[in-house]
Amino acid sequence: HKSDEIKQLITDSIKPNVLFEDNNEEEILHIVDVFRPVSFKKGDTVINQGDVGDNFFVVESGELTIRITVGEGDEKSEVIGGTYRRGSAFGEFALIFGC
C-alpha cells in the first residue's frame, strides 16, 4: 500500500502531464493506485535512448541524470540533457508515441 504522502507525490507529478490532462479526479486516483515502486542503484540505467518504452516513472527520491547521445559515427557524443529529482515524471512520450 502507498502512504498518503506517496499518493500525493504521484498525483501532483502526473496531473499537469499531457498524458493525464483529460482525466478527472476519480480516474487520477485509480491511475495512482496502479503505480508500483521500482528501485535503482547509483549508476543504473533506467531507460536507454532508442529503446521501446512501456513505463511511466515518477521520481520518489534521488536524482537521475538525462544523458542524450547526439551525432553519428566518429561524431557521436553524449550530452547531459538535464536532471530528474523528487516529483519529476518521465516516460510519457514512449507511451503516447509507442517508441
A tleap script that builds the chain and sets N, CA, C and O, in Angstrom:
source leaprc.protein.ff14SB
mol = sequence {
  NHIE LYS SER ASP GLU ILE LYS GLN LEU ILE
  THR ASP SER ILE LYS PRO ASN VAL LEU PHE
  GLU ASP ASN ASN GLU GLU GLU ILE LEU HIE
  ILE VAL ASP VAL PHE ARG PRO VAL SER PHE
  LYS LYS GLY ASP THR VAL ILE ASN GLN GLY
  ASP VAL GLY ASP ASN PHE PHE VAL VAL GLU
  SER GLY GLU LEU THR ILE ARG ILE THR VAL
  GLY GLU GLY ASP GLU LYS SER GLU VAL ILE
  GLY GLY THR TYR ARG ARG GLY SER ALA PHE
  GLY GLU PHE ALA LEU ILE PHE GLY CCYS
}
set mol.1.N position { 0.839 -1.186 0.000 }
set mol.1.CA position { 0.000 0.000 0.000 }
set mol.1.C position { 0.881 1.246 0.000 }
set mol.1.O position { 1.959 1.265 0.595 }
set mol.2.N position { 0.410 2.262 -0.665 }
set mol.2.CA position { 1.143 3.516 -0.713 }
set mol.2.C position { 0.724 4.410 0.452 }
set mol.2.O position { -0.440 4.432 0.850 }
set mol.3.N position { 1.682 5.135 0.981 }
set mol.3.CA position { 1.360 6.117 2.013 }
set mol.3.C position { 0.629 7.290 1.359 }
set mol.3.O position { 0.695 7.472 0.144 }
set mol.4.N position { -0.058 8.073 2.166 }
set mol.4.CA position { -0.741 9.259 1.646 }
set mol.4.C position { 0.258 10.223 1.015 }
set mol.4.O position { -0.043 10.879 0.018 }
set mol.5.N position { 1.458 10.300 1.609 }
set mol.5.CA position { 2.495 11.184 1.067 }
set mol.5.C position { 2.894 10.761 -0.346 }
set mol.5.O position { 3.040 11.611 -1.225 }
set mol.6.N position { 3.071 9.474 -0.571 }
set mol.6.CA position { 3.469 8.966 -1.889 }
set mol.6.C position { 2.318 9.141 -2.882 }
set mol.6.O position { 2.544 9.528 -4.029 }
set mol.7.N position { 1.100 8.863 -2.452 }
set mol.7.CA position { -0.063 9.080 -3.328 }
set mol.7.C position { -0.128 10.536 -3.777 }
set mol.7.O position { -0.390 10.820 -4.946 }
set mol.8.N position { 0.110 11.454 -2.846 }
set mol.8.CA position { 0.071 12.880 -3.187 }
set mol.8.C position { 1.214 13.250 -4.119 }
set mol.8.O position { 1.022 14.035 -5.048 }
set mol.9.N position { 2.399 12.697 -3.886 }
set mol.9.CA position { 3.547 12.948 -4.756 }
set mol.9.C position { 3.229 12.515 -6.193 }
set mol.9.O position { 3.475 13.264 -7.138 }
set mol.10.N position { 2.691 11.320 -6.351 }
set mol.10.CA position { 2.356 10.814 -7.688 }
set mol.10.C position { 1.272 11.682 -8.319 }
set mol.10.O position { 1.379 12.067 -9.483 }
set mol.11.N position { 0.230 11.989 -7.552 }
set mol.11.CA position { -0.866 12.818 -8.060 }
set mol.11.C position { -0.343 14.163 -8.543 }
set mol.11.O position { -0.652 14.588 -9.656 }
set mol.12.N position { 0.446 14.834 -7.713 }
set mol.12.CA position { 0.990 16.148 -8.074 }
set mol.12.C position { 1.906 16.065 -9.288 }
set mol.12.O position { 2.009 17.023 -10.053 }
set mol.13.N position { 2.566 14.938 -9.468 }
set mol.13.CA position { 3.506 14.769 -10.580 }
set mol.13.C position { 2.806 14.461 -11.890 }
set mol.13.O position { 3.272 14.878 -12.951 }
set mol.14.N position { 1.688 13.735 -11.835 }
set mol.14.CA position { 1.057 13.325 -13.089 }
set mol.14.C position { -0.052 14.273 -13.562 }
set mol.14.O position { -0.311 14.352 -14.763 }
set mol.15.N position { -0.704 14.983 -12.656 }
set mol.15.CA position { -1.831 15.828 -13.049 }
set mol.15.C position { -1.490 16.844 -14.140 }
set mol.15.O position { -2.290 17.017 -15.060 }
set mol.16.N position { -0.351 17.519 -14.082 }
set mol.16.CA position { -0.047 18.500 -15.135 }
set mol.16.C position { 0.487 17.866 -16.422 }
set mol.16.O position { 0.685 18.567 -17.415 }
set mol.17.N position { 0.720 16.569 -16.418 }
set mol.17.CA position { 1.302 15.890 -17.576 }
set mol.17.C position { 0.270 15.718 -18.676 }
set mol.17.O position { -0.886 15.394 -18.404 }
set mol.18.N position { 0.684 15.933 -19.917 }
set mol.18.CA position { -0.202 15.836 -21.076 }
set mol.18.C position { -0.912 14.483 -21.153 }
set mol.18.O position { -2.038 14.395 -21.642 }
set mol.19.N position { -0.267 13.460 -20.681 }
set mol.19.CA position { -0.836 12.117 -20.727 }
set mol.19.C position { -2.087 11.995 -19.860 }
set mol.19.O position { -2.955 11.170 -20.143 }
set mol.20.N position { -2.187 12.802 -18.817 }
set mol.20.CA position { -3.274 12.683 -17.850 }
set mol.20.C position { -4.156 13.924 -17.760 }
set mol.20.O position { -5.024 13.994 -16.890 }
set mol.21.N position { -3.955 14.902 -18.636 }
set mol.21.CA position { -4.654 16.178 -18.506 }
set mol.21.C position { -6.171 16.081 -18.663 }
set mol.21.O position { -6.892 16.954 -18.181 }
set mol.22.N position { -6.659 15.051 -19.316 }
set mol.22.CA position { -8.104 14.909 -19.505 }
set mol.22.C position { -8.760 13.982 -18.487 }
set mol.22.O position { -9.965 13.739 -18.559 }
set mol.23.N position { -7.989 13.468 -17.552 }
set mol.23.CA position { -8.543 12.566 -16.540 }
set mol.23.C position { -9.160 13.359 -15.391 }
set mol.23.O position { -8.618 14.382 -14.972 }
set mol.24.N position { -10.301 12.877 -14.882 }
set mol.24.CA position { -10.924 13.521 -13.727 }
set mol.24.C position { -10.270 13.000 -12.442 }
set mol.24.O position { -9.407 12.123 -12.486 }
set mol.25.N position { -10.692 13.551 -11.300 }
set mol.25.CA position { -10.071 13.194 -10.014 }
set mol.25.C position { -10.167 11.696 -9.710 }
set mol.25.O position { -9.203 11.087 -9.245 }
set mol.26.N position { -11.329 11.113 -9.976 }
set mol.26.CA position { -11.518 9.680 -9.699 }
set mol.26.C position { -10.591 8.833 -10.564 }
set mol.26.O position { -9.993 7.866 -10.090 }
set mol.27.N position { -10.480 9.204 -11.828 }
set mol.27.CA position { -9.574 8.467 -12.724 }
set mol.27.C position { -8.121 8.604 -12.278 }
set mol.27.O position { -7.356 7.641 -12.331 }
set mol.28.N position { -7.748 9.795 -11.841 }
set mol.28.CA position { -6.380 10.023 -11.349 }
set mol.28.C position { -6.106 9.123 -10.151 }
set mol.28.O position { -5.029 8.533 -10.057 }
set mol.29.N position { -7.063 9.009 -9.238 }
set mol.29.CA position { -6.882 8.141 -8.065 }
set mol.29.C position { -6.663 6.689 -8.477 }
set mol.29.O position { -5.840 5.993 -7.881 }
set mol.30.N position { -7.394 6.227 -9.491 }
set mol.30.CA position { -7.217 4.855 -9.982 }
set mol.30.C position { -5.837 4.690 -10.632 }
set mol.30.O position { -5.175 3.666 -10.456 }
set mol.31.N position { -5.423 5.694 -11.370 }
set mol.31.CA position { -4.105 5.647 -12.021 }
set mol.31.C position { -3.006 5.600 -10.965 }
set mol.31.O position { -2.060 4.821 -11.086 }
set mol.32.N position { -3.125 6.427 -9.935 }
set mol.32.CA position { -2.132 6.449 -8.856 }
set mol.32.C position { -2.021 5.075 -8.208 }
set mol.32.O position { -0.923 4.638 -7.862 }
set mol.33.N position { -3.141 4.397 -8.043 }
set mol.33.CA position { -3.136 3.062 -7.437 }
set mol.33.C position { -2.347 2.048 -8.255 }
set mol.33.O position { -1.826 1.078 -7.705 }
set mol.34.N position { -2.257 2.264 -9.563 }
set mol.34.CA position { -1.567 1.322 -10.453 }
set mol.34.C position { -0.046 1.454 -10.364 }
set mol.34.O position { 0.676 0.497 -10.641 }
set mol.35.N position { 0.436 2.622 -9.984 }
set mol.35.CA position { 1.883 2.819 -9.876 }
set mol.35.C position { 2.472 1.831 -8.882 }
set mol.35.O position { 1.882 1.548 -7.839 }
set mol.36.N position { 3.645 1.310 -9.225 }
set mol.36.CA position { 4.332 0.392 -8.324 }
set mol.36.C position { 5.766 0.868 -8.152 }
set mol.36.O position { 6.345 1.454 -9.066 }
set mol.37.N position { 6.334 0.617 -6.988 }
set mol.37.CA position { 7.705 1.084 -6.753 }
set mol.37.C position { 8.734 0.268 -7.537 }
set mol.37.O position { 8.618 -0.950 -7.673 }
set mol.38.N position { 9.730 0.967 -8.040 }
set mol.38.CA position { 10.861 0.352 -8.723 }
set mol.38.C position { 12.105 1.046 -8.179 }
set mol.38.O position { 12.157 2.274 -8.113 }
set mol.39.N position { 13.096 0.267 -7.793 }
set mol.39.CA position { 14.319 0.845 -7.233 }
set mol.39.C position { 15.487 0.673 -8.189 }
set mol.39.O position { 15.601 -0.333 -8.890 }
set mol.40.N position { 16.341 1.668 -8.199 }
set mol.40.CA position { 17.562 1.629 -8.996 }
set mol.40.C position { 18.722 2.046 -8.110 }
set mol.40.O position { 18.564 2.828 -7.173 }
set mol.41.N position { 19.887 1.510 -8.426 }
set mol.41.CA position { 21.100 1.873 -7.703 }
set mol.41.C position { 21.852 2.950 -8.481 }
set mol.41.O position { 21.641 3.123 -9.682 }
set mol.42.N position { 22.718 3.659 -7.796 }
set mol.42.CA position { 23.548 4.663 -8.448 }
set mol.42.C position { 24.276 4.019 -9.628 }
set mol.42.O position { 24.888 2.960 -9.491 }
set mol.43.N position { 24.201 4.673 -10.786 }
set mol.43.CA position { 24.856 4.170 -11.989 }
set mol.43.C position { 23.979 3.301 -12.861 }
set mol.43.O position { 24.335 3.032 -14.008 }
set mol.44.N position { 22.822 2.847 -12.345 }
set mol.44.CA position { 21.903 2.044 -13.153 }
set mol.44.C position { 21.304 2.882 -14.276 }
set mol.44.O position { 21.116 4.090 -14.135 }
set mol.45.N position { 21.010 2.227 -15.385 }
set mol.45.CA position { 20.300 2.866 -16.489 }
set mol.45.C position { 18.819 2.564 -16.337 }
set mol.45.O position { 18.430 1.404 -16.202 }
set mol.46.N position { 17.993 3.602 -16.357 }
set mol.46.CA position { 16.546 3.437 -16.222 }
set mol.46.C position { 15.925 3.215 -17.592 }
set mol.46.O position { 15.124 2.299 -17.778 }
set mol.47.N position { 16.297 4.057 -18.550 }
set mol.47.CA position { 15.804 3.944 -19.931 }
set mol.47.C position { 16.983 4.204 -20.859 }
set mol.47.O position { 17.766 5.126 -20.631 }
set mol.48.N position { 17.110 3.389 -21.907 }
set mol.48.CA position { 18.126 3.624 -22.935 }
set mol.48.C position { 17.496 4.367 -24.097 }
set mol.48.O position { 16.413 4.006 -24.559 }
set mol.49.N position { 18.158 5.384 -24.562 }
set mol.49.CA position { 17.699 6.143 -25.722 }
set mol.49.C position { 17.492 5.186 -26.892 }
set mol.49.O position { 18.371 4.386 -27.213 }
set mol.50.N position { 16.324 5.277 -27.524 }
set mol.50.CA position { 16.027 4.445 -28.684 }
set mol.50.C position { 15.283 3.168 -28.363 }
set mol.50.O position { 14.713 2.547 -29.261 }
set mol.51.N position { 15.273 2.755 -27.093 }
set mol.51.CA position { 14.520 1.559 -26.719 }
set mol.51.C position { 13.026 1.841 -26.741 }
set mol.51.O position { 12.594 2.965 -26.484 }
set mol.52.N position { 12.243 0.819 -27.047 }
set mol.52.CA position { 10.794 0.943 -26.958 }
set mol.52.C position { 10.435 0.964 -25.483 }
set mol.52.O position { 10.843 0.084 -24.726 }
set mol.53.N position { 9.671 1.971 -25.075 }
set mol.53.CA position { 9.328 2.109 -23.669 }
set mol.53.C position { 7.873 1.785 -23.394 }
set mol.53.O position { 7.007 2.014 -24.239 }
set mol.54.N position { 7.609 1.258 -22.228 }
set mol.54.CA position { 6.227 0.982 -21.844 }
set mol.54.C position { 5.994 1.288 -20.373 }
set mol.54.O position { 5.103 0.724 -19.738 }
set mol.55.N position { 6.817 2.200 -19.840 }
set mol.55.CA position { 6.688 2.584 -18.440 }
set mol.55.C position { 6.664 4.097 -18.307 }
set mol.55.O position { 7.243 4.827 -19.111 }
set mol.56.N position { 5.976 4.541 -17.265 }
set mol.56.CA position { 5.936 5.949 -16.903 }
set mol.56.C position { 6.455 6.027 -15.476 }
set mol.56.O position { 6.013 5.267 -14.614 }
set mol.57.N position { 7.379 6.929 -15.219 }
set mol.57.CA position { 8.047 6.984 -13.929 }
set mol.57.C position { 7.782 8.302 -13.214 }
set mol.57.O position { 7.660 9.352 -13.846 }
set mol.58.N position { 7.693 8.235 -11.891 }
set mol.58.CA position { 7.696 9.411 -11.025 }
set mol.58.C position { 8.820 9.180 -10.018 }
set mol.58.O position { 8.866 8.146 -9.351 }
set mol.59.N position { 9.716 10.144 -9.916 }
set mol.59.CA position { 10.856 10.009 -9.012 }
set mol.59.C position { 10.402 10.302 -7.578 }
set mol.59.O position { 9.895 11.383 -7.278 }
set mol.60.N position { 10.598 9.314 -6.708 }
set mol.60.CA position { 10.264 9.487 -5.296 }
set mol.60.C position { 11.446 10.089 -4.539 }
set mol.60.O position { 11.270 10.992 -3.720 }
set mol.61.N position { 12.643 9.589 -4.813 }
set mol.61.CA position { 13.835 10.108 -4.136 }
set mol.61.C position { 15.040 9.898 -5.036 }
set mol.61.O position { 15.013 9.096 -5.970 }
set mol.62.N position { 16.079 10.629 -4.735 }
set mol.62.CA position { 17.302 10.510 -5.517 }
set mol.62.C position { 17.316 11.478 -6.686 }
set mol.62.O position { 16.507 12.401 -6.771 }
set mol.63.N position { 18.256 11.238 -7.579 }
set mol.63.CA position { 18.459 12.127 -8.713 }
set mol.63.C position { 18.883 11.296 -9.918 }
set mol.63.O position { 19.734 10.413 -9.804 }
set mol.64.N position { 18.296 11.578 -11.051 }
set mol.64.CA position { 18.633 10.875 -12.289 }
set mol.64.C position { 19.154 11.878 -13.301 }
set mol.64.O position { 18.567 12.944 -13.490 }
set mol.65.N position { 20.253 11.537 -13.948 }
set mol.65.CA position { 20.829 12.395 -14.975 }
set mol.65.C position { 20.341 11.927 -16.340 }
set mol.65.O position { 20.369 10.735 -16.648 }
set mol.66.N position { 19.896 12.879 -17.153 }
set mol.66.CA position { 19.438 12.577 -18.511 }
set mol.66.C position { 20.638 12.711 -19.432 }
set mol.66.O position { 21.189 13.799 -19.598 }
set mol.67.N position { 21.038 11.591 -20.030 }
set mol.67.CA position { 22.176 11.583 -20.950 }
set mol.67.C position { 21.644 11.284 -22.348 }
set mol.67.O position { 20.944 10.295 -22.561 }
set mol.68.N position { 21.986 12.154 -23.296 }
set mol.68.CA position { 21.482 12.045 -24.661 }
set mol.68.C position { 22.658 11.846 -25.612 }
set mol.68.O position { 23.633 12.596 -25.570 }
set mol.69.N position { 22.560 10.834 -26.468 }
set mol.69.CA position { 23.573 10.594 -27.484 }
set mol.69.C position { 23.212 11.408 -28.720 }
set mol.69.O position { 22.093 11.327 -29.228 }
set mol.70.N position { 24.168 12.187 -29.193 }
set mol.70.CA position { 23.963 13.006 -30.393 }
set mol.70.C position { 25.041 12.679 -31.413 }
set mol.70.O position { 26.128 12.216 -31.070 }
set mol.71.N position { 24.713 12.931 -32.679 }
set mol.71.CA position { 25.670 12.689 -33.744 }
set mol.71.C position { 25.730 11.215 -34.117 }
set mol.71.O position { 25.044 10.372 -33.540 }
set mol.72.N position { 26.581 10.934 -35.108 }
set mol.72.CA position { 26.733 9.560 -35.586 }
set mol.72.C position { 28.195 9.261 -35.838 }
set mol.72.O position { 29.013 10.163 -36.017 }
set mol.73.N position { 28.509 7.967 -35.849 }
set mol.73.CA position { 29.872 7.522 -36.161 }
set mol.73.C position { 30.908 8.157 -35.268 }
set mol.73.O position { 30.771 8.166 -34.045 }
set mol.74.N position { 31.976 8.704 -35.903 }
set mol.74.CA position { 33.058 9.342 -35.154 }
set mol.74.C position { 32.613 10.633 -34.470 }
set mol.74.O position { 33.281 11.122 -33.559 }
set mol.75.N position { 31.486 11.179 -34.912 }
set mol.75.CA position { 30.962 12.432 -34.351 }
set mol.75.C position { 30.006 12.192 -33.178 }
set mol.75.O position { 29.460 13.139 -32.611 }
set mol.76.N position { 29.811 10.929 -32.825 }
set mol.76.CA position { 28.878 10.578 -31.756 }
set mol.76.C position { 29.424 11.008 -30.400 }
set mol.76.O position { 30.587 10.764 -30.078 }
set mol.77.N position { 28.564 11.654 -29.609 }
set mol.77.CA position { 28.968 12.049 -28.264 }
set mol.77.C position { 27.747 12.043 -27.350 }
set mol.77.O position { 26.609 11.923 -27.805 }
set mol.78.N position { 28.007 12.175 -26.058 }
set mol.78.CA position { 26.936 12.172 -25.073 }
set mol.78.C position { 26.875 13.544 -24.409 }
set mol.78.O position { 27.894 14.100 -24.002 }
set mol.79.N position { 25.654 14.078 -24.308 }
set mol.79.CA position { 25.469 15.358 -23.631 }
set mol.79.C position { 24.495 15.163 -22.469 }
set mol.79.O position { 23.666 14.253 -22.487 }
set mol.80.N position { 24.603 16.011 -21.480 }
set mol.80.CA position { 23.687 15.974 -20.346 }
set mol.80.C position { 22.474 16.822 -20.712 }
set mol.80.O position { 22.599 18.006 -21.024 }
set mol.81.N position { 21.303 16.202 -20.668 }
set mol.81.CA position { 20.076 16.885 -21.059 }
set mol.81.C position { 19.283 17.438 -19.890 }
set mol.81.O position { 18.264 18.101 -20.085 }
set mol.82.N position { 19.742 17.171 -18.683 }
set mol.82.CA position { 19.032 17.662 -17.514 }
set mol.82.C position { 19.057 16.651 -16.394 }
set mol.82.O position { 19.787 15.661 -16.442 }
set mol.83.N position { 18.253 16.913 -15.390 }
set mol.83.CA position { 18.209 16.063 -14.210 }
set mol.83.C position { 16.775 15.884 -13.757 }
set mol.83.O position { 15.983 16.826 -13.790 }
set mol.84.N position { 16.445 14.682 -13.337 }
set mol.84.CA position { 15.151 14.415 -12.714 }
set mol.84.C position { 15.377 14.268 -11.216 }
set mol.84.O position { 16.316 13.605 -10.775 }
set mol.85.N position { 14.494 14.903 -10.438 }
set mol.85.CA position { 14.550 14.822 -8.976 }
set mol.85.C position { 13.170 14.461 -8.438 }
set mol.85.O position { 12.237 14.244 -9.212 }
set mol.86.N position { 13.039 14.397 -7.125 }
set mol.86.CA position { 11.765 14.066 -6.474 }
set mol.86.C position { 10.619 14.833 -7.134 }
set mol.86.O position { 10.661 16.057 -7.260 }
set mol.87.N position { 9.600 14.090 -7.549 }
set mol.87.CA position { 8.430 14.691 -8.173 }
set mol.87.C position { 8.507 14.785 -9.683 }
set mol.87.O position { 7.503 15.083 -10.329 }
set mol.88.N position { 9.680 14.538 -10.265 }
set mol.88.CA position { 9.795 14.555 -11.726 }
set mol.88.C position { 9.085 13.336 -12.296 }
set mol.88.O position { 9.116 12.254 -11.710 }
set mol.89.N position { 8.448 13.523 -13.438 }
set mol.89.CA position { 7.754 12.428 -14.118 }
set mol.89.C position { 8.299 12.329 -15.543 }
set mol.89.O position { 8.538 13.346 -16.194 }
set mol.90.N position { 8.491 11.105 -16.019 }
set mol.90.CA position { 9.007 10.925 -17.376 }
set mol.90.C position { 8.599 9.559 -17.929 }
set mol.90.O position { 8.230 8.649 -17.187 }
set mol.91.N position { 8.677 9.447 -19.246 }
set mol.91.CA position { 8.313 8.200 -19.931 }
set mol.91.C position { 7.047 8.329 -20.750 }
set mol.91.O position { 6.660 7.389 -21.446 }
set mol.92.N position { 6.393 9.486 -20.679 }
set mol.92.CA position { 5.107 9.638 -21.364 }
set mol.92.C position { 5.223 9.599 -22.883 }
set mol.92.O position { 4.302 9.130 -23.552 }
set mol.93.N position { 6.325 10.079 -23.441 }
set mol.93.CA position { 6.446 10.083 -24.897 }
set mol.93.C position { 6.463 8.670 -25.461 }
set mol.93.O position { 5.898 8.417 -26.525 }
set mol.94.N position { 7.100 7.765 -24.763 }
set mol.94.CA position { 7.120 6.369 -25.209 }
set mol.94.C position { 5.702 5.782 -25.177 }
set mol.94.O position { 5.327 5.002 -26.052 }
set mol.95.N position { 4.933 6.160 -24.176 }
set mol.95.CA position { 3.558 5.652 -24.079 }
set mol.95.C position { 2.657 6.291 -25.132 }
set mol.95.O position { 1.807 5.617 -25.714 }
set mol.96.N position { 2.837 7.575 -25.378 }
set mol.96.CA position { 1.998 8.287 -26.340 }
set mol.96.C position { 2.316 7.862 -27.768 }
set mol.96.O position { 1.417 7.567 -28.556 }
set mol.97.N position { 3.595 7.834 -28.087 }
set mol.97.CA position { 4.025 7.594 -29.472 }
set mol.97.C position { 4.451 6.169 -29.749 }
set mol.97.O position { 4.794 5.843 -30.885 }
set mol.98.N position { 4.438 5.303 -28.736 }
set mol.98.CA position { 4.783 3.902 -28.927 }
set mol.98.C position { 6.226 3.698 -29.334 }
set mol.98.O position { 6.534 2.798 -30.115 }
set mol.99.N position { 7.116 4.530 -28.810 }
set mol.99.CA position { 8.533 4.391 -29.166 }
set mol.99.C position { 9.352 4.036 -27.957 }
set mol.99.O position { 10.568 3.877 -28.061 }
savepdb mol mol.pdb
quit
